[in-house]
Amino acid sequence: MSSRDAILGALRAAGRTSTPLPDVPLFDADLPPAFEQFKLGLAKMGGQWLGAPANLDGWIATRFPDAKVICSAVPETDGTRRIETVTEPATLYDVDVGIVRARFGVAETGSVWLSEDEYKVNALGYLAQHLIVLLDPASIVPNLHHAYHQRGFHVARYCVLMTGPSATADIEGVLIRGAQGVRSLTVIGM
């Protein structure tokens, strides 16, 4: 028996009884309109909101004219590489643009919620230079209290609330975007 199994066995044998969690209010009073609040929150963190373009592939080609590898995890576009063909996360090192669909957005913070189901390969959200997130505006919840009630939080093995591109201001307060992750985050309402 490994030490891990021994520790877990001892914890299980302790006979801990579960206690119900306290009720937490949703703090719904006087909230601003979710859609407008989401766009403001996203912009504050360096993200960009875009209404649905008439031609998604054409918009991507115009917005990222030098992109050679566009990896898609959504059915709306194939890009130049389907995520289903990726067997090793490290092979996403050359992705210029990644495309995923968020399960929901959070108006309070301007965040999108993504899990292993949306990414298919989690590295897509971090190795791509630019990330495009498709989001149904009807799936924007007002605040984090509502977000924590979403089923995804209870079933996902990995999830993230992403708000804007990667950024740091560690050195002399100078803001650098794309420091340790995507250089730009565009959320498209569709």
Short mmCIF file of N, CA and C in Angstrom, two decimals:
data_model
loop_
_atom_site.label_atom_id
_atom_site.label_comp_id
_atom_site.label_asym_id
_atom_site.label_seq_id
_atom_site.Cartn_x
_atom_site.Cartn_y
_atom_site.Cartn_z
N MET A 1 0.85 -1.18 0.00
CA MET A 1 0.00 0.00 0.00
C MET A 1 0.89 1.24 0.00
N SER A 2 0.59 2.15 -0.89
CA SER A 2 1.38 3.38 -0.96
C SER A 2 0.99 4.32 0.19
N SER A 3 1.84 5.29 0.45
CA SER A 3 1.54 6.26 1.52
C SER A 3 0.28 7.07 1.14
N ARG A 4 0.10 7.31 -0.17
CA ARG A 4 -1.11 8.02 -0.61
C ARG A 4 -2.36 7.24 -0.25
N ASP A 5 -2.35 5.95 -0.55
CA ASP A 5 -3.51 5.11 -0.24
C ASP A 5 -3.73 5.02 1.27
N ALA A 6 -2.63 4.97 2.03
CA ALA A 6 -2.76 4.89 3.49
C ALA A 6 -3.40 6.16 4.04
N ILE A 7 -2.96 7.30 3.54
CA ILE A 7 -3.52 8.58 4.02
C ILE A 7 -5.00 8.69 3.65
N LEU A 8 -5.32 8.37 2.39
CA LEU A 8 -6.72 8.45 1.98
C LEU A 8 -7.58 7.45 2.74
N GLY A 9 -7.05 6.26 3.00
CA GLY A 9 -7.78 5.27 3.77
C GLY A 9 -8.05 5.75 5.19
N ALA A 10 -7.05 6.40 5.79
CA ALA A 10 -7.23 6.92 7.15
C ALA A 10 -8.28 8.02 7.19
N LEU A 11 -8.28 8.85 6.16
CA LEU A 11 -9.30 9.92 6.10
C LEU A 11 -10.69 9.33 5.96
N ARG A 12 -10.82 8.32 5.11
CA ARG A 12 -12.13 7.69 4.92
C ARG A 12 -12.59 6.99 6.21
N ALA A 13 -11.65 6.39 6.91
CA ALA A 13 -11.99 5.67 8.14
C ALA A 13 -12.36 6.61 9.29
N ALA A 14 -11.99 7.88 9.18
CA ALA A 14 -12.29 8.83 10.25
C ALA A 14 -13.78 9.04 10.41
N GLY A 15 -14.57 8.68 9.41
CA GLY A 15 -16.03 8.76 9.53
C GLY A 15 -16.56 10.17 9.56
N ARG A 16 -15.98 11.02 8.80
CA ARG A 16 -16.43 12.42 8.73
C ARG A 16 -17.85 12.47 8.20
N THR A 17 -18.69 13.20 8.85
CA THR A 17 -20.07 13.35 8.38
C THR A 17 -20.19 14.69 7.65
N SER A 18 -20.93 14.68 6.58
CA SER A 18 -21.08 15.92 5.82
C SER A 18 -22.11 16.82 6.48
N THR A 19 -21.90 18.10 6.34
CA THR A 19 -22.84 19.09 6.85
C THR A 19 -23.31 19.93 5.67
N PRO A 20 -24.57 20.32 5.68
CA PRO A 20 -25.07 21.11 4.55
C PRO A 20 -24.40 22.48 4.51
N LEU A 21 -24.20 22.96 3.28
CA LEU A 21 -23.62 24.28 3.11
C LEU A 21 -24.66 25.34 3.43
N PRO A 22 -24.23 26.50 3.89
CA PRO A 22 -25.21 27.56 4.18
C PRO A 22 -25.79 28.11 2.87
N ASP A 23 -27.00 28.62 2.97
CA ASP A 23 -27.60 29.29 1.81
C ASP A 23 -26.89 30.62 1.59
N VAL A 24 -26.52 30.87 0.36
CA VAL A 24 -25.85 32.12 0.01
C VAL A 24 -26.78 32.89 -0.93
N PRO A 25 -27.08 34.14 -0.60
CA PRO A 25 -27.97 34.90 -1.48
C PRO A 25 -27.28 35.19 -2.82
N LEU A 26 -28.08 35.50 -3.83
CA LEU A 26 -27.54 35.77 -5.17
C LEU A 26 -27.24 37.25 -5.40
N PHE A 27 -27.58 38.10 -4.45
CA PHE A 27 -27.29 39.54 -4.53
C PHE A 27 -27.79 40.13 -5.85
N ASP A 28 -29.06 39.92 -6.13
CA ASP A 28 -29.66 40.37 -7.39
C ASP A 28 -30.15 41.81 -7.38
N ALA A 29 -30.25 42.41 -6.23
CA ALA A 29 -30.85 43.74 -6.15
C ALA A 29 -30.01 44.79 -6.86
N ASP A 30 -30.64 45.61 -7.65
CA ASP A 30 -30.03 46.77 -8.29
C ASP A 30 -28.85 46.45 -9.21
N LEU A 31 -28.86 45.31 -9.84
CA LEU A 31 -27.78 44.97 -10.77
C LEU A 31 -28.01 45.68 -12.10
N PRO A 32 -26.94 46.14 -12.75
CA PRO A 32 -27.10 46.76 -14.08
C PRO A 32 -27.44 45.69 -15.11
N PRO A 33 -27.89 46.12 -16.30
CA PRO A 33 -28.18 45.14 -17.36
C PRO A 33 -26.95 44.27 -17.64
N ALA A 34 -27.14 42.96 -17.64
CA ALA A 34 -26.02 42.02 -17.71
C ALA A 34 -25.17 42.20 -18.97
N PHE A 35 -25.80 42.36 -20.10
CA PHE A 35 -25.05 42.42 -21.36
C PHE A 35 -24.12 43.64 -21.38
N GLU A 36 -24.65 44.80 -21.02
CA GLU A 36 -23.83 46.02 -21.01
C GLU A 36 -22.72 45.93 -19.96
N GLN A 37 -23.05 45.38 -18.80
CA GLN A 37 -22.05 45.23 -17.74
C GLN A 37 -20.93 44.29 -18.17
N PHE A 38 -21.31 43.21 -18.88
CA PHE A 38 -20.30 42.27 -19.36
C PHE A 38 -19.31 42.96 -20.29
N LYS A 39 -19.83 43.72 -21.24
CA LYS A 39 -18.96 44.40 -22.21
C LYS A 39 -18.02 45.39 -21.50
N LEU A 40 -18.54 46.11 -20.52
CA LEU A 40 -17.70 47.06 -19.77
C LEU A 40 -16.59 46.33 -19.00
N GLY A 41 -16.97 45.25 -18.32
CA GLY A 41 -15.99 44.49 -17.54
C GLY A 41 -14.91 43.88 -18.42
N LEU A 42 -15.32 43.36 -19.57
CA LEU A 42 -14.36 42.77 -20.51
C LEU A 42 -13.39 43.84 -21.02
N ALA A 43 -13.91 44.99 -21.38
CA ALA A 43 -13.06 46.07 -21.91
C ALA A 43 -12.07 46.56 -20.85
N LYS A 44 -12.52 46.66 -19.59
CA LYS A 44 -11.62 47.11 -18.51
C LYS A 44 -10.40 46.21 -18.38
N MET A 45 -10.57 44.93 -18.69
CA MET A 45 -9.47 43.98 -18.55
C MET A 45 -8.73 43.74 -19.86
N GLY A 46 -9.01 44.57 -20.86
CA GLY A 46 -8.26 44.48 -22.11
C GLY A 46 -8.86 43.58 -23.16
N GLY A 47 -10.02 43.01 -22.89
CA GLY A 47 -10.70 42.18 -23.88
C GLY A 47 -11.52 43.02 -24.82
N GLN A 48 -11.98 42.40 -25.89
CA GLN A 48 -12.77 43.12 -26.89
C GLN A 48 -14.05 42.34 -27.16
N TRP A 49 -15.17 43.05 -27.19
CA TRP A 49 -16.45 42.46 -27.55
C TRP A 49 -16.73 42.76 -29.00
N LEU A 50 -17.30 41.80 -29.72
CA LEU A 50 -17.66 41.99 -31.11
C LEU A 50 -18.99 41.31 -31.36
N GLY A 51 -19.89 42.02 -32.01
CA GLY A 51 -21.14 41.40 -32.44
C GLY A 51 -20.85 40.37 -33.51
N ALA A 52 -21.80 39.50 -33.76
CA ALA A 52 -21.58 38.41 -34.72
C ALA A 52 -21.29 38.96 -36.12
N PRO A 53 -20.12 38.62 -36.67
CA PRO A 53 -19.82 39.06 -38.04
C PRO A 53 -20.64 38.23 -39.03
N ALA A 54 -20.90 38.81 -40.19
CA ALA A 54 -21.66 38.09 -41.21
C ALA A 54 -20.90 36.86 -41.68
N ASN A 55 -19.59 36.96 -41.71
CA ASN A 55 -18.75 35.84 -42.17
C ASN A 55 -17.60 35.69 -41.18
N LEU A 56 -17.68 34.70 -40.31
CA LEU A 56 -16.67 34.53 -39.26
C LEU A 56 -15.28 34.29 -39.85
N ASP A 57 -15.18 33.41 -40.83
CA ASP A 57 -13.87 33.13 -41.43
C ASP A 57 -13.28 34.37 -42.08
N GLY A 58 -14.13 35.15 -42.74
CA GLY A 58 -13.66 36.37 -43.37
C GLY A 58 -13.19 37.39 -42.34
N TRP A 59 -13.91 37.50 -41.25
CA TRP A 59 -13.50 38.43 -40.19
C TRP A 59 -12.16 38.00 -39.60
N ILE A 60 -11.98 36.71 -39.34
CA ILE A 60 -10.72 36.21 -38.77
C ILE A 60 -9.57 36.53 -39.72
N ALA A 61 -9.78 36.31 -41.02
CA ALA A 61 -8.73 36.57 -42.01
C ALA A 61 -8.36 38.04 -42.04
N THR A 62 -9.34 38.91 -41.87
CA THR A 62 -9.08 40.35 -41.87
C THR A 62 -8.41 40.79 -40.57
N ARG A 63 -8.87 40.27 -39.45
CA ARG A 63 -8.35 40.68 -38.13
C ARG A 63 -6.94 40.15 -37.89
N PHE A 64 -6.67 38.94 -38.39
CA PHE A 64 -5.36 38.31 -38.17
C PHE A 64 -4.76 37.90 -39.52
N PRO A 65 -4.37 38.89 -40.34
CA PRO A 65 -3.93 38.58 -41.71
C PRO A 65 -2.65 37.74 -41.78
N ASP A 66 -1.82 37.76 -40.75
CA ASP A 66 -0.56 37.00 -40.78
C ASP A 66 -0.69 35.62 -40.12
N ALA A 67 -1.87 35.28 -39.64
CA ALA A 67 -2.05 34.01 -38.94
C ALA A 67 -1.90 32.84 -39.92
N LYS A 68 -1.03 31.92 -39.55
CA LYS A 68 -0.83 30.72 -40.37
C LYS A 68 -1.57 29.52 -39.79
N VAL A 69 -1.63 29.44 -38.46
CA VAL A 69 -2.31 28.31 -37.81
C VAL A 69 -3.47 28.85 -37.00
N ILE A 70 -4.67 28.48 -37.41
CA ILE A 70 -5.90 28.87 -36.71
C ILE A 70 -6.55 27.57 -36.26
N CYS A 71 -6.52 27.34 -34.94
CA CYS A 71 -7.00 26.08 -34.39
C CYS A 71 -8.41 26.27 -33.83
N SER A 72 -9.34 25.51 -34.35
CA SER A 72 -10.73 25.68 -33.96
C SER A 72 -11.23 24.50 -33.13
N ALA A 73 -11.94 24.83 -32.06
CA ALA A 73 -12.62 23.84 -31.23
C ALA A 73 -14.13 24.03 -31.31
N VAL A 74 -14.59 24.76 -32.33
CA VAL A 74 -16.02 25.04 -32.49
C VAL A 74 -16.48 24.59 -33.88
N PRO A 75 -17.76 24.27 -34.00
CA PRO A 75 -18.26 23.84 -35.32
C PRO A 75 -18.48 25.00 -36.29
N GLU A 76 -18.47 26.24 -35.80
CA GLU A 76 -18.77 27.39 -36.66
C GLU A 76 -17.67 27.65 -37.69
N THR A 77 -16.46 27.20 -37.42
CA THR A 77 -15.35 27.37 -38.36
C THR A 77 -14.36 26.23 -38.18
N ASP A 78 -13.71 25.84 -39.27
CA ASP A 78 -12.72 24.77 -39.20
C ASP A 78 -11.33 25.31 -38.93
N GLY A 79 -11.10 26.61 -39.21
CA GLY A 79 -9.75 27.13 -39.09
C GLY A 79 -8.83 26.39 -40.05
N THR A 80 -7.55 26.32 -39.69
CA THR A 80 -6.60 25.54 -40.49
C THR A 80 -6.22 24.24 -39.80
N ARG A 81 -6.65 24.11 -38.52
CA ARG A 81 -6.38 22.88 -37.78
C ARG A 81 -7.55 22.61 -36.83
N ARG A 82 -8.14 21.45 -36.93
CA ARG A 82 -9.21 21.08 -35.99
C ARG A 82 -8.58 20.57 -34.69
N ILE A 83 -9.17 20.96 -33.58
CA ILE A 83 -8.62 20.54 -32.29
C ILE A 83 -8.68 19.01 -32.14
N GLU A 84 -9.60 18.38 -32.83
CA GLU A 84 -9.74 16.92 -32.71
C GLU A 84 -8.51 16.19 -33.28
N THR A 85 -7.71 16.87 -34.10
CA THR A 85 -6.52 16.23 -34.66
C THR A 85 -5.31 16.36 -33.74
N VAL A 86 -5.44 17.11 -32.65
CA VAL A 86 -4.32 17.35 -31.74
C VAL A 86 -4.25 16.20 -30.73
N THR A 87 -3.12 15.50 -30.71
CA THR A 87 -2.94 14.40 -29.76
C THR A 87 -2.01 14.76 -28.62
N GLU A 88 -1.14 15.74 -28.83
CA GLU A 88 -0.21 16.20 -27.80
C GLU A 88 -0.39 17.70 -27.60
N PRO A 89 -0.68 18.14 -26.38
CA PRO A 89 -0.88 19.58 -26.14
C PRO A 89 0.28 20.44 -26.63
N ALA A 90 1.51 19.95 -26.52
CA ALA A 90 2.68 20.75 -26.91
C ALA A 90 2.68 21.08 -28.40
N THR A 91 1.95 20.32 -29.19
CA THR A 91 1.92 20.60 -30.63
C THR A 91 1.12 21.87 -30.95
N LEU A 92 0.51 22.45 -29.94
CA LEU A 92 -0.22 23.71 -30.15
C LEU A 92 0.70 24.92 -30.02
N TYR A 93 2.01 24.69 -29.91
CA TYR A 93 2.96 25.80 -29.73
C TYR A 93 2.91 26.81 -30.88
N ASP A 94 2.48 26.36 -32.04
CA ASP A 94 2.53 27.25 -33.21
C ASP A 94 1.18 27.88 -33.56
N VAL A 95 0.22 27.79 -32.67
CA VAL A 95 -1.12 28.32 -32.96
C VAL A 95 -1.12 29.85 -32.86
N ASP A 96 -1.52 30.47 -33.93
CA ASP A 96 -1.65 31.93 -33.92
C ASP A 96 -2.98 32.35 -33.32
N VAL A 97 -4.05 31.66 -33.72
CA VAL A 97 -5.39 32.01 -33.25
C VAL A 97 -6.11 30.74 -32.81
N GLY A 98 -6.61 30.74 -31.58
CA GLY A 98 -7.43 29.65 -31.08
C GLY A 98 -8.87 30.12 -31.00
N ILE A 99 -9.79 29.20 -31.28
CA ILE A 99 -11.22 29.56 -31.26
C ILE A 99 -11.96 28.53 -30.42
N VAL A 100 -12.67 29.02 -29.39
CA VAL A 100 -13.45 28.16 -28.50
C VAL A 100 -14.81 28.81 -28.25
N ARG A 101 -15.72 28.07 -27.67
CA ARG A 101 -17.02 28.62 -27.26
C ARG A 101 -17.12 28.51 -25.75
N ALA A 102 -17.45 29.63 -25.11
CA ALA A 102 -17.63 29.64 -23.65
C ALA A 102 -19.00 29.08 -23.31
N ARG A 103 -19.06 28.41 -22.17
CA ARG A 103 -20.36 27.90 -21.71
C ARG A 103 -21.24 29.05 -21.24
N PHE A 104 -20.62 30.04 -20.53
CA PHE A 104 -21.37 31.21 -20.10
C PHE A 104 -20.40 32.35 -19.79
N GLY A 105 -20.94 33.55 -19.66
CA GLY A 105 -20.16 34.71 -19.29
C GLY A 105 -20.67 35.27 -17.97
N VAL A 106 -19.84 36.07 -17.31
CA VAL A 106 -20.21 36.68 -16.02
C VAL A 106 -20.16 38.19 -16.19
N ALA A 107 -21.31 38.84 -16.09
CA ALA A 107 -21.39 40.28 -16.31
C ALA A 107 -20.56 41.06 -15.30
N GLU A 108 -20.59 40.67 -14.05
CA GLU A 108 -19.90 41.39 -12.99
C GLU A 108 -18.42 41.59 -13.28
N THR A 109 -17.78 40.60 -13.89
CA THR A 109 -16.34 40.65 -14.11
C THR A 109 -15.95 40.72 -15.58
N GLY A 110 -16.90 40.52 -16.48
CA GLY A 110 -16.58 40.47 -17.91
C GLY A 110 -15.83 39.19 -18.28
N SER A 111 -16.04 38.15 -17.51
CA SER A 111 -15.32 36.89 -17.70
C SER A 111 -16.11 35.89 -18.53
N VAL A 112 -15.38 34.99 -19.17
CA VAL A 112 -16.00 33.84 -19.84
C VAL A 112 -15.55 32.59 -19.11
N TRP A 113 -16.46 31.61 -19.04
CA TRP A 113 -16.16 30.37 -18.33
C TRP A 113 -15.84 29.29 -19.34
N LEU A 114 -14.68 28.67 -19.17
CA LEU A 114 -14.23 27.62 -20.08
C LEU A 114 -13.77 26.42 -19.26
N SER A 115 -14.02 25.24 -19.78
CA SER A 115 -13.56 24.01 -19.12
C SER A 115 -12.92 23.10 -20.15
N GLU A 116 -12.56 21.91 -19.70
CA GLU A 116 -11.96 20.96 -20.61
C GLU A 116 -12.93 20.58 -21.73
N ASP A 117 -14.21 20.70 -21.49
CA ASP A 117 -15.19 20.39 -22.54
C ASP A 117 -15.15 21.44 -23.66
N GLU A 118 -14.91 22.70 -23.33
CA GLU A 118 -14.87 23.75 -24.33
C GLU A 118 -13.51 23.76 -25.04
N TYR A 119 -12.43 23.63 -24.28
CA TYR A 119 -11.09 23.67 -24.88
C TYR A 119 -10.79 22.40 -25.69
N LYS A 120 -11.29 21.27 -25.26
CA LYS A 120 -10.92 19.95 -25.79
C LYS A 120 -9.48 19.61 -25.42
N VAL A 121 -8.55 20.54 -25.67
CA VAL A 121 -7.17 20.42 -25.20
C VAL A 121 -6.89 21.74 -24.47
N ASN A 122 -6.72 21.67 -23.14
CA ASN A 122 -6.64 22.90 -22.33
C ASN A 122 -5.55 23.86 -22.80
N ALA A 123 -4.47 23.35 -23.35
CA ALA A 123 -3.36 24.21 -23.78
C ALA A 123 -3.78 25.19 -24.86
N LEU A 124 -4.87 24.94 -25.55
CA LEU A 124 -5.32 25.86 -26.59
C LEU A 124 -5.56 27.25 -26.02
N GLY A 125 -6.03 27.34 -24.80
CA GLY A 125 -6.32 28.63 -24.19
C GLY A 125 -5.08 29.39 -23.72
N TYR A 126 -3.91 28.76 -23.78
CA TYR A 126 -2.71 29.38 -23.22
C TYR A 126 -1.54 29.45 -24.20
N LEU A 127 -1.50 28.53 -25.13
CA LEU A 127 -0.39 28.55 -26.09
C LEU A 127 -0.72 29.38 -27.33
N ALA A 128 -1.98 29.57 -27.62
CA ALA A 128 -2.35 30.40 -28.77
C ALA A 128 -1.91 31.84 -28.52
N GLN A 129 -1.55 32.53 -29.59
CA GLN A 129 -1.19 33.95 -29.47
C GLN A 129 -2.42 34.82 -29.22
N HIS A 130 -3.51 34.46 -29.88
CA HIS A 130 -4.75 35.22 -29.77
C HIS A 130 -5.89 34.21 -29.57
N LEU A 131 -6.85 34.58 -28.74
CA LEU A 131 -7.97 33.68 -28.48
C LEU A 131 -9.28 34.38 -28.85
N ILE A 132 -10.08 33.68 -29.63
CA ILE A 132 -11.43 34.13 -29.97
C ILE A 132 -12.39 33.22 -29.22
N VAL A 133 -13.30 33.83 -28.47
CA VAL A 133 -14.27 33.07 -27.69
C VAL A 133 -15.66 33.42 -28.21
N LEU A 134 -16.40 32.42 -28.63
CA LEU A 134 -17.78 32.62 -29.04
C LEU A 134 -18.65 32.52 -27.79
N LEU A 135 -19.58 33.43 -27.66
CA LEU A 135 -20.44 33.45 -26.46
C LEU A 135 -21.84 33.86 -26.86
N ASP A 136 -22.81 33.03 -26.48
CA ASP A 136 -24.21 33.39 -26.66
C ASP A 136 -24.56 34.46 -25.63
N PRO A 137 -24.95 35.68 -26.07
CA PRO A 137 -25.27 36.73 -25.10
C PRO A 137 -26.35 36.32 -24.10
N ALA A 138 -27.21 35.39 -24.49
CA ALA A 138 -28.27 34.94 -23.57
C ALA A 138 -27.70 34.11 -22.42
N SER A 139 -26.44 33.69 -22.51
CA SER A 139 -25.86 32.86 -21.46
C SER A 139 -24.96 33.68 -20.52
N ILE A 140 -25.14 34.99 -20.50
CA ILE A 140 -24.40 35.83 -19.56
C ILE A 140 -25.18 35.90 -18.25
N VAL A 141 -24.53 35.50 -17.16
CA VAL A 141 -25.17 35.55 -15.85
C VAL A 141 -24.76 36.86 -15.17
N PRO A 142 -25.58 37.37 -14.24
CA PRO A 142 -25.31 38.70 -13.68
C PRO A 142 -24.05 38.81 -12.84
N ASN A 143 -23.75 37.81 -12.01
CA ASN A 143 -22.60 37.95 -11.11
C ASN A 143 -22.01 36.59 -10.78
N LEU A 144 -20.95 36.59 -9.99
CA LEU A 144 -20.26 35.34 -9.65
C LEU A 144 -21.13 34.41 -8.81
N HIS A 145 -22.05 34.96 -8.05
CA HIS A 145 -22.94 34.12 -7.25
C HIS A 145 -23.80 33.25 -8.17
N HIS A 146 -24.27 33.83 -9.26
CA HIS A 146 -25.02 33.05 -10.24
C HIS A 146 -24.09 32.06 -10.96
N ALA A 147 -22.88 32.50 -11.24
CA ALA A 147 -21.93 31.63 -11.94
C ALA A 147 -21.67 30.35 -11.16
N TYR A 148 -21.52 30.48 -9.84
CA TYR A 148 -21.22 29.30 -9.03
C TYR A 148 -22.39 28.33 -8.96
N HIS A 149 -23.56 28.75 -9.37
CA HIS A 149 -24.71 27.84 -9.42
C HIS A 149 -24.79 27.11 -10.75
N GLN A 150 -23.95 27.47 -11.72
CA GLN A 150 -23.97 26.81 -13.01
C GLN A 150 -23.48 25.36 -12.85
N ARG A 151 -24.11 24.47 -13.57
CA ARG A 151 -23.78 23.05 -13.47
C ARG A 151 -22.31 22.77 -13.77
N GLY A 152 -21.74 23.53 -14.70
CA GLY A 152 -20.36 23.29 -15.10
C GLY A 152 -19.39 23.31 -13.93
N PHE A 153 -19.60 24.19 -12.96
CA PHE A 153 -18.70 24.27 -11.82
C PHE A 153 -18.69 22.98 -11.01
N HIS A 154 -19.78 22.25 -11.07
CA HIS A 154 -19.89 21.05 -10.24
C HIS A 154 -19.42 19.79 -10.95
N VAL A 155 -19.29 19.84 -12.27
CA VAL A 155 -18.92 18.62 -13.00
C VAL A 155 -17.56 18.72 -13.70
N ALA A 156 -17.03 19.92 -13.88
CA ALA A 156 -15.78 20.07 -14.61
C ALA A 156 -14.59 19.60 -13.76
N ARG A 157 -13.62 18.97 -14.41
CA ARG A 157 -12.37 18.60 -13.73
C ARG A 157 -11.40 19.77 -13.79
N TYR A 158 -11.56 20.62 -14.82
CA TYR A 158 -10.72 21.80 -14.99
C TYR A 158 -11.61 22.90 -15.53
N CYS A 159 -11.52 24.07 -14.97
CA CYS A 159 -12.27 25.20 -15.50
C CYS A 159 -11.54 26.50 -15.17
N VAL A 160 -11.88 27.55 -15.91
CA VAL A 160 -11.24 28.84 -15.70
C VAL A 160 -12.24 29.93 -16.06
N LEU A 161 -12.20 31.01 -15.31
CA LEU A 161 -12.89 32.24 -15.68
C LEU A 161 -11.83 33.14 -16.30
N MET A 162 -11.94 33.38 -17.59
CA MET A 162 -10.93 34.18 -18.29
C MET A 162 -11.49 35.56 -18.55
N THR A 163 -10.73 36.57 -18.15
CA THR A 163 -11.16 37.95 -18.33
C THR A 163 -10.03 38.72 -19.00
N GLY A 164 -10.07 38.85 -20.27
CA GLY A 164 -9.05 39.60 -20.99
C GLY A 164 -7.82 38.78 -21.27
N PRO A 165 -6.88 39.37 -22.00
CA PRO A 165 -5.64 38.67 -22.32
C PRO A 165 -4.74 38.57 -21.09
N SER A 166 -3.71 37.73 -21.19
CA SER A 166 -2.73 37.63 -20.13
C SER A 166 -2.03 38.98 -19.98
N ALA A 167 -1.74 39.38 -18.75
CA ALA A 167 -1.11 40.68 -18.56
C ALA A 167 -0.31 40.68 -17.25
N THR A 168 0.67 41.56 -17.20
CA THR A 168 1.43 41.78 -15.98
C THR A 168 1.88 43.24 -15.94
N ALA A 169 2.06 43.74 -14.75
CA ALA A 169 2.61 45.09 -14.58
C ALA A 169 3.62 45.04 -13.45
N ASP A 170 4.36 43.94 -13.37
CA ASP A 170 5.32 43.72 -12.29
C ASP A 170 6.48 44.70 -12.31
N ILE A 171 6.92 45.10 -13.49
CA ILE A 171 8.12 45.92 -13.58
C ILE A 171 7.73 47.38 -13.78
N GLU A 172 7.95 48.17 -12.75
CA GLU A 172 7.69 49.61 -12.76
C GLU A 172 6.27 49.96 -13.18
N GLY A 173 5.33 49.07 -12.93
CA GLY A 173 3.93 49.36 -13.21
C GLY A 173 3.60 49.49 -14.68
N VAL A 174 4.47 49.01 -15.54
CA VAL A 174 4.21 49.09 -16.98
C VAL A 174 3.40 47.86 -17.39
N LEU A 175 2.20 48.09 -17.93
CA LEU A 175 1.31 47.00 -18.31
C LEU A 175 1.78 46.35 -19.60
N ILE A 176 1.99 45.04 -19.53
CA ILE A 176 2.39 44.25 -20.70
C ILE A 176 1.31 43.19 -20.91
N ARG A 177 0.73 43.16 -22.09
CA ARG A 177 -0.28 42.15 -22.40
C ARG A 177 0.37 41.00 -23.16
N GLY A 178 -0.12 39.81 -22.89
CA GLY A 178 0.44 38.62 -23.54
C GLY A 178 1.68 38.13 -22.84
N ALA A 179 1.82 38.45 -21.55
CA ALA A 179 3.03 38.10 -20.82
C ALA A 179 3.19 36.59 -20.66
N GLN A 180 2.13 35.90 -20.27
CA GLN A 180 2.23 34.46 -20.01
C GLN A 180 1.09 33.69 -20.63
N GLY A 181 0.44 34.27 -21.60
CA GLY A 181 -0.69 33.61 -22.23
C GLY A 181 -1.08 34.37 -23.47
N VAL A 182 -2.38 34.34 -23.79
CA VAL A 182 -2.82 34.96 -25.04
C VAL A 182 -2.57 36.46 -25.03
N ARG A 183 -2.22 36.98 -26.21
CA ARG A 183 -1.94 38.41 -26.35
C ARG A 183 -3.22 39.21 -26.54
N SER A 184 -4.25 38.58 -27.06
CA SER A 184 -5.53 39.28 -27.19
C SER A 184 -6.66 38.30 -26.96
N LEU A 185 -7.77 38.82 -26.43
CA LEU A 185 -8.97 38.02 -26.21
C LEU A 185 -10.13 38.77 -26.84
N THR A 186 -10.75 38.14 -27.80
CA THR A 186 -11.92 38.72 -28.46
C THR A 186 -13.11 37.81 -28.19
N VAL A 187 -14.17 38.39 -27.65
CA VAL A 187 -15.40 37.63 -27.40
C VAL A 187 -16.41 38.05 -28.45
N ILE A 188 -16.90 37.07 -29.17
CA ILE A 188 -17.86 37.33 -30.24
C ILE A 188 -19.23 36.82 -29.82
N GLY A 189 -20.20 37.70 -29.86
CA GLY A 189 -21.55 37.33 -29.49
C GLY A 189 -22.24 36.57 -30.61
N MET A 190 -22.31 35.30 -30.49
CA MET A 190 -23.01 34.46 -31.47
C MET A 190 -23.29 33.08 -30.88
#
